[in-house]
Coordinates of N, CA and C in Angstrom, one line a residue:
X1 N -18.2 143.2 61.3 CA -18.2 143.9 62.6 C -17.1 144.0 63.0
X2 N -16.0 143.7 62.2 CA -13.9 144.2 62.6 C -14.0 143.3 61.6
X3 N -12.6 144.5 61.2 CA -11.8 144.4 60.1 C -11.1 143.0 59.5
X4 N -11.4 141.9 60.9 CA -11.0 140.9 60.3 C -11.6 139.7 60.0
X5 N -13.3 139.8 61.1 CA -13.6 138.5 61.7 C -15.3 138.9 61.4
X6 N -16.1 138.3 60.5 CA -17.1 138.8 59.6 C -18.5 138.2 61.0
X7 N -19.6 138.5 60.4 CA -20.7 137.3 60.9 C -21.0 136.7 60.3
X8 N -20.4 136.5 58.9 CA -21.3 134.8 58.5 C -20.0 134.0 58.9
X9 N -18.8 134.0 58.8 CA -17.1 133.9 59.6 C -17.1 133.6 60.4
X10 N -18.2 133.4 61.5 CA -18.2 133.6 62.5 C -19.6 132.4 63.2
X11 N -20.8 132.6 61.4 CA -22.1 131.9 61.9 C -22.1 130.8 61.2
X12 N -21.1 130.4 60.4 CA -20.7 129.6 59.6 C -20.6 127.9 59.7
X13 N -21.4 127.2 59.2 CA -21.9 126.1 60.4 C -21.4 124.9 58.6
X14 N -21.4 123.7 58.8 CA -21.2 122.4 57.4 C -22.7 122.1 58.2
X15 N -23.3 122.2 59.3 CA -25.1 121.9 58.6 C -25.8 122.6 58.3
X16 N -25.3 122.3 56.9 CA -26.3 123.8 56.7 C -27.5 122.8 56.7
X17 N -28.0 122.4 57.5 CA -29.6 121.3 56.7 C -30.6 122.7 57.7
X18 N -29.7 123.1 58.9 CA -30.0 123.5 60.4 C -30.1 125.3 60.1
X19 N -30.7 126.0 60.5 CA -30.7 127.6 60.4 C -29.4 128.1 62.0
X20 N -28.3 128.8 61.9 CA -27.5 129.7 62.9 C -27.4 130.4 62.0
X21 N -29.1 131.5 62.5 CA -28.9 132.5 62.4 C -29.2 133.1 64.1
X22 N -28.0 134.0 64.9 CA -28.2 134.6 66.2 C -29.2 135.5 66.3
X23 N -29.2 135.6 67.9 CA -30.5 137.1 67.8 C -30.1 138.0 68.6
X24 N -30.9 139.0 68.1 CA -29.8 140.0 69.1 C -29.0 139.6 69.8
X25 N -28.9 139.0 71.2 CA -28.1 139.2 72.1 C -27.0 138.7 72.2
X26 N -27.0 137.4 70.8 CA -26.0 136.4 70.4 C -25.3 137.6 69.5
X27 N -25.7 138.2 69.0 CA -25.7 138.6 67.6 C -24.3 140.5 68.8
X28 N -24.8 140.5 69.3 CA -24.3 141.5 70.5 C -22.9 141.1 70.9
X29 N -22.7 139.7 71.8 CA -21.8 139.1 71.6 C -21.1 138.8 70.9
X30 N -21.3 137.9 69.8 CA -20.2 137.8 68.6 C -19.5 139.0 68.5
X31 N -20.4 140.3 68.8 CA -19.7 141.8 68.4 C -18.3 141.1 69.7
X32 N -18.4 141.0 70.5 CA -17.9 141.4 71.2 C -16.7 140.4 71.5
X33 N -17.0 139.3 70.9 CA -15.7 138.0 70.4 C -15.1 138.4 69.8
X34 N -15.4 139.1 68.7 CA -14.7 139.2 66.9 C -13.9 140.8 67.5
X35 N -13.8 141.1 68.6 CA -13.0 142.8 69.1 C -12.6 141.5 69.5
X36 N -12.2 140.3 70.5 CA -11.7 139.9 71.7 C -10.6 139.5 70.3
X37 N -11.3 139.1 69.3 CA -10.1 138.0 68.4 C -9.9 138.8 67.5
X38 N -9.2 140.1 67.7 CA -8.7 141.4 66.5 C -7.9 141.5 67.8
X39 N -7.6 141.4 69.0 CA -6.6 142.1 70.4 C -5.2 140.6 70.2
X40 N -6.8 139.3 70.4 CA -5.8 137.8 70.3 C -5.1 138.0 68.9
X41 N -5.2 138.5 67.6 CA -4.7 138.8 66.6 C -3.4 139.9 66.4
X42 N -3.7 140.3 67.0 CA -2.4 141.5 67.6 C -1.2 140.6 68.2
X43 N -1.5 140.0 69.5 CA -0.7 139.0 70.7 C -0.3 138.6 70.0
X44 N -0.2 137.9 68.3 CA 0.0 136.8 68.1 C 0.6 137.5 66.8
X45 N 1.3 138.5 66.0 CA 1.9 139.1 65.5 C 1.1 139.7 64.0
X46 N -0.2 139.5 64.1 CA -1.0 139.8 63.1 C -0.7 138.4 62.7
X47 N -0.5 136.9 62.8 CA -1.0 136.3 61.9 C -2.9 135.5 61.3
X48 N -3.0 135.0 60.1 CA -4.0 135.1 60.3 C -4.7 134.4 60.9
X49 N -6.3 134.1 61.4 CA -7.2 133.0 62.8 C -7.7 132.9 61.8
X50 N -8.5 131.4 61.9 CA -9.3 131.0 60.9 C -10.3 130.6 61.9
X51 N -11.6 130.5 62.0 CA -12.0 130.5 63.2 C -12.9 129.1 62.2
X52 N -12.9 127.8 63.4 CA -13.7 126.4 62.6 C -15.1 126.4 63.2
X53 N -15.6 127.0 64.0 CA -16.6 127.4 64.4 C -16.8 128.3 65.6
X54 N -17.8 128.9 65.6 CA -17.9 130.9 66.9 C -19.0 130.1 66.8
X55 N -20.4 130.7 66.1 CA -21.6 130.7 66.9 C -22.3 129.2 66.5
X56 N -23.2 128.9 67.7 CA -24.1 127.5 67.0 C -25.2 127.3 68.0
X57 N -26.7 127.5 66.2 CA -27.8 126.9 67.5 C -27.6 126.5 67.7
X58 N -29.0 125.5 68.6 CA -29.6 124.7 69.4 C -29.1 123.6 68.7
X59 N -29.6 123.9 67.8 CA -30.1 122.3 66.2 C -28.3 122.0 66.3
X60 N -27.3 123.1 65.8 CA -26.8 122.7 65.2 C -25.6 122.1 66.7
X61 N -25.9 122.9 68.1 CA -24.5 122.5 68.6 C -25.4 120.7 69.3
X62 N -26.4 120.2 68.7 CA -26.6 119.4 69.7 C -26.3 118.7 68.2
X63 N -26.8 118.6 67.3 CA -26.0 117.7 65.4 C -24.6 117.8 66.4
X64 N -23.9 118.9 66.8 CA -22.3 118.0 66.8 C -21.6 117.4 68.1
X65 N -22.8 117.1 69.3 CA -23.0 116.4 70.4 C -21.6 117.4 71.7
X66 N -22.0 118.5 71.1 CA -21.6 119.5 72.6 C -23.1 119.7 73.6
X67 N -22.4 120.3 75.0 CA -23.3 120.9 76.3 C -24.1 121.7 75.6
X68 N -26.1 121.6 75.7 CA -26.6 123.1 75.9 C -25.6 124.2 76.6
X69 N -24.8 124.3 77.4 CA -23.8 125.6 78.9 C -23.1 125.6 77.7
X70 N -22.3 125.2 76.4 CA -21.7 125.8 75.9 C -21.3 127.1 75.3
X71 N -20.1 128.2 75.7 CA -20.4 129.6 75.4 C -20.7 129.9 73.9
X72 N -20.7 129.0 73.4 CA -21.0 128.9 71.6 C -22.4 129.2 71.5
X73 N -23.0 129.4 72.3 CA -24.7 129.2 71.8 C -25.2 129.5 72.0
X74 N -24.4 131.1 73.1 CA -24.4 132.6 73.5 C -23.4 133.6 72.2
X75 N -22.8 132.9 71.5 CA -22.1 134.0 70.7 C -20.5 134.2 71.4
X76 N -20.4 133.7 72.7 CA -19.2 133.8 72.9 C -17.7 133.2 73.1
X77 N -17.7 132.3 72.2 CA -16.9 131.2 72.1 C -16.7 131.2 70.4
X78 N -15.4 130.9 70.2 CA -14.5 130.2 68.4 C -14.0 129.2 68.8
X79 N -14.0 128.4 68.3 CA -12.7 127.7 67.4 C -12.3 127.9 67.2
X80 N -10.3 128.0 67.3 CA -9.6 128.5 66.3 C -9.0 127.9 65.5
X81 N -8.1 127.7 64.8 CA -7.0 127.5 64.2 C -5.7 128.2 63.8
X82 N -4.2 128.3 64.3 CA -3.1 129.7 63.5 C -2.3 129.5 62.9
X83 N -2.6 128.8 61.4 CA -1.6 127.9 60.2 C 0.2 129.2 60.7
X84 N 0.6 127.7 61.2 CA 2.2 128.0 61.5 C 1.9 128.0 62.7
X85 N 1.3 128.0 64.0 CA 1.1 127.9 65.5 C 0.0 126.5 66.3
X86 N 1.0 125.9 66.3 CA 0.4 125.0 67.8 C -0.7 125.4 68.3
X87 N -1.4 124.8 68.7 CA -2.4 125.4 69.7 C -1.7 125.8 71.2
X88 N -0.8 124.2 71.4 CA 0.1 125.1 72.7 C 0.5 126.4 72.6
X89 N 1.1 126.8 71.3 CA 1.6 128.1 71.0 C 0.7 129.4 71.2
X90 N -0.4 129.3 70.9 CA -1.3 130.3 70.3 C -1.7 130.4 71.9
X91 N -2.2 129.2 72.9 CA -2.6 129.6 74.3 C -1.4 129.9 75.2
X92 N -0.3 130.0 74.7 CA 0.9 130.6 75.6 C 0.9 132.0 75.0
X93 N 0.9 132.3 73.8 CA 0.7 133.5 73.5 C -0.4 134.4 74.0
X94 N -1.7 134.5 74.1 CA -2.7 134.9 74.3 C -2.7 135.1 76.1
X95 N -1.4 133.5 76.7 CA -1.6 134.2 78.2 C -0.6 135.1 78.9
X96 N 0.6 135.1 77.8 CA 1.1 136.0 78.0 C 1.0 137.8 77.6
X97 N -0.1 137.3 76.5 CA -0.4 138.5 76.4 C -1.0 139.4 76.9
X98 N -1.2 138.7 78.3 CA -2.6 139.8 79.3 C -3.9 139.8 78.8
X99 N -4.5 139.3 78.1 CA -5.8 139.3 77.5 C -6.6 138.5 78.1
X100 N -8.5 139.7 78.3 CA -8.4 138.9 79.1 C -9.8 137.6 78.6
X101 N -8.9 136.9 78.5 CA -10.3 135.8 77.7 C -10.9 135.7 78.9
X102 N -12.7 134.2 79.1 CA -13.1 134.2 79.8 C -12.0 132.3 80.0
X103 N -12.4 131.8 79.0 CA -11.8 130.3 79.1 C -10.3 130.3 77.4
X104 N -9.5 129.3 78.0 CA -8.4 129.5 76.7 C -8.3 127.7 76.3
X105 N -9.2 127.3 75.7 CA -9.0 125.6 76.0 C -8.2 125.1 74.8
X106 N -7.0 124.0 74.9 CA -6.3 123.1 73.5 C -6.8 122.6 74.1
X107 N -7.6 122.0 72.6 CA -8.8 120.9 72.0 C -8.1 119.8 71.3
X108 N -7.8 118.8 71.7 CA -7.2 118.3 71.5 C -6.2 118.2 70.7
X109 N -5.3 118.6 70.5 CA -4.1 119.3 70.2 C -4.1 119.8 69.0
X110 N -5.5 120.5 68.4 CA -6.0 120.2 66.9 C -6.7 121.5 66.8
X111 N -6.5 122.5 67.9 CA -7.6 123.6 67.7 C -7.0 125.0 68.8
X112 N -7.7 125.5 69.1 CA -7.9 126.1 69.9 C -9.3 127.3 70.6
X113 N -9.7 127.0 72.0 CA -10.8 127.0 72.4 C -10.7 128.6 72.8
X114 N -11.0 129.8 72.7 CA -11.1 131.2 73.2 C -12.3 132.0 73.0
X115 N -13.1 131.8 74.6 CA -14.0 132.4 75.0 C -13.6 134.5 75.9
X116 N -14.8 134.1 75.5 CA -15.1 135.9 76.1 C -16.2 135.8 77.4
X117 N -16.6 136.4 78.4 CA -16.8 136.9 79.1 C -19.0 135.9 78.4
X118 N -19.9 135.9 79.4 CA -20.6 135.3 78.6 C -21.6 137.0 79.0
X119 N -21.3 137.6 79.8 CA -22.1 139.3 79.8 C -21.0 139.9 79.3
X120 N -21.7 141.1 79.4 CA -20.5 142.7 79.2 C -19.7 142.8 80.0
X121 N -20.6 142.8 81.1 CA -19.5 143.2 82.7 C -19.1 142.1 83.1
X122 N -19.4 141.1 82.8 CA -18.4 140.2 83.9 C -16.9 139.9 83.6
X123 N -17.0 139.5 84.7 CA -14.7 139.5 85.1 C -14.1 137.9 84.6
X124 N -13.4 138.3 83.7 CA -13.3 137.0 83.0 C -12.5 136.0 84.0
X125 N -13.4 134.6 83.9 CA -12.6 133.5 84.8 C -10.4 133.2 84.6
X126 N -10.2 133.6 83.4 CA -8.8 133.6 83.0 C -8.8 131.8 82.8
X127 N -10.1 131.2 81.9 CA -9.5 129.9 82.4 C -8.8 128.6 81.5
X128 N -7.2 128.0 82.2 CA -6.7 127.4 80.5 C -6.8 125.8 81.0
X129 N -7.0 125.6 80.0 CA -7.5 124.0 80.3 C -7.2 123.5 78.8
X130 N -6.8 122.2 79.0 CA -6.5 121.4 78.0 C -7.9 120.3 78.1
X131 N -8.6 119.6 77.1 CA -9.8 119.0 76.5 C -8.5 117.3 75.5
X132 N -8.1 116.5 76.1 CA -8.6 115.8 74.8 C -8.6 114.1 75.3
X133 N -8.5 113.4 74.5 CA -9.2 112.1 75.7 C -8.3 111.4 76.5
X134 N -7.3 111.9 77.4 CA -7.6 111.9 78.7 C -8.5 112.4 79.4
X135 N -9.3 113.2 79.0 CA -10.0 114.4 80.4 C -9.7 115.7 80.0
X136 N -10.1 116.2 81.0 CA -9.6 118.2 81.3 C -9.6 118.0 82.3
X137 N -8.4 118.8 82.5 CA -7.4 119.4 83.3 C -6.3 120.4 82.8
X138 N -6.2 121.7 83.5 CA -5.3 122.5 83.4 C -4.4 122.4 82.6
X139 N -4.1 123.8 82.3 CA -3.1 123.8 80.9 C -2.2 124.3 82.2
X140 N -1.1 123.7 81.9 CA 0.6 124.2 82.8 C 1.7 124.1 81.8

């Protein structure tokens, strides 16, 4: 898809009993997501970005207990880790770089959720959040 992000990486799942093949529009969204992740990589001085979860078919999404409204379902979100950086540092760097993220979420202080808009012509919401055992709140 891009120099550093493959379709296989963005559709990998440990729930191999379920088909996790994106359709045409989901693949187009994954292309936009991969291109955005390249911008994130540049903002992080070229550090490696490890994708924990990208696209999730309905069966995969249901198996991990996520909502049908998750941007993962349509190929617009990825949960990532960056070796040598905390999720807080990743969030702060993306915000500081002025990148057009839709959502950036520090989740359980273990990974960072990053998304693009649900449609190519959408306006990024630029929502920065924290999700953990205490609930959901703005990232400050």
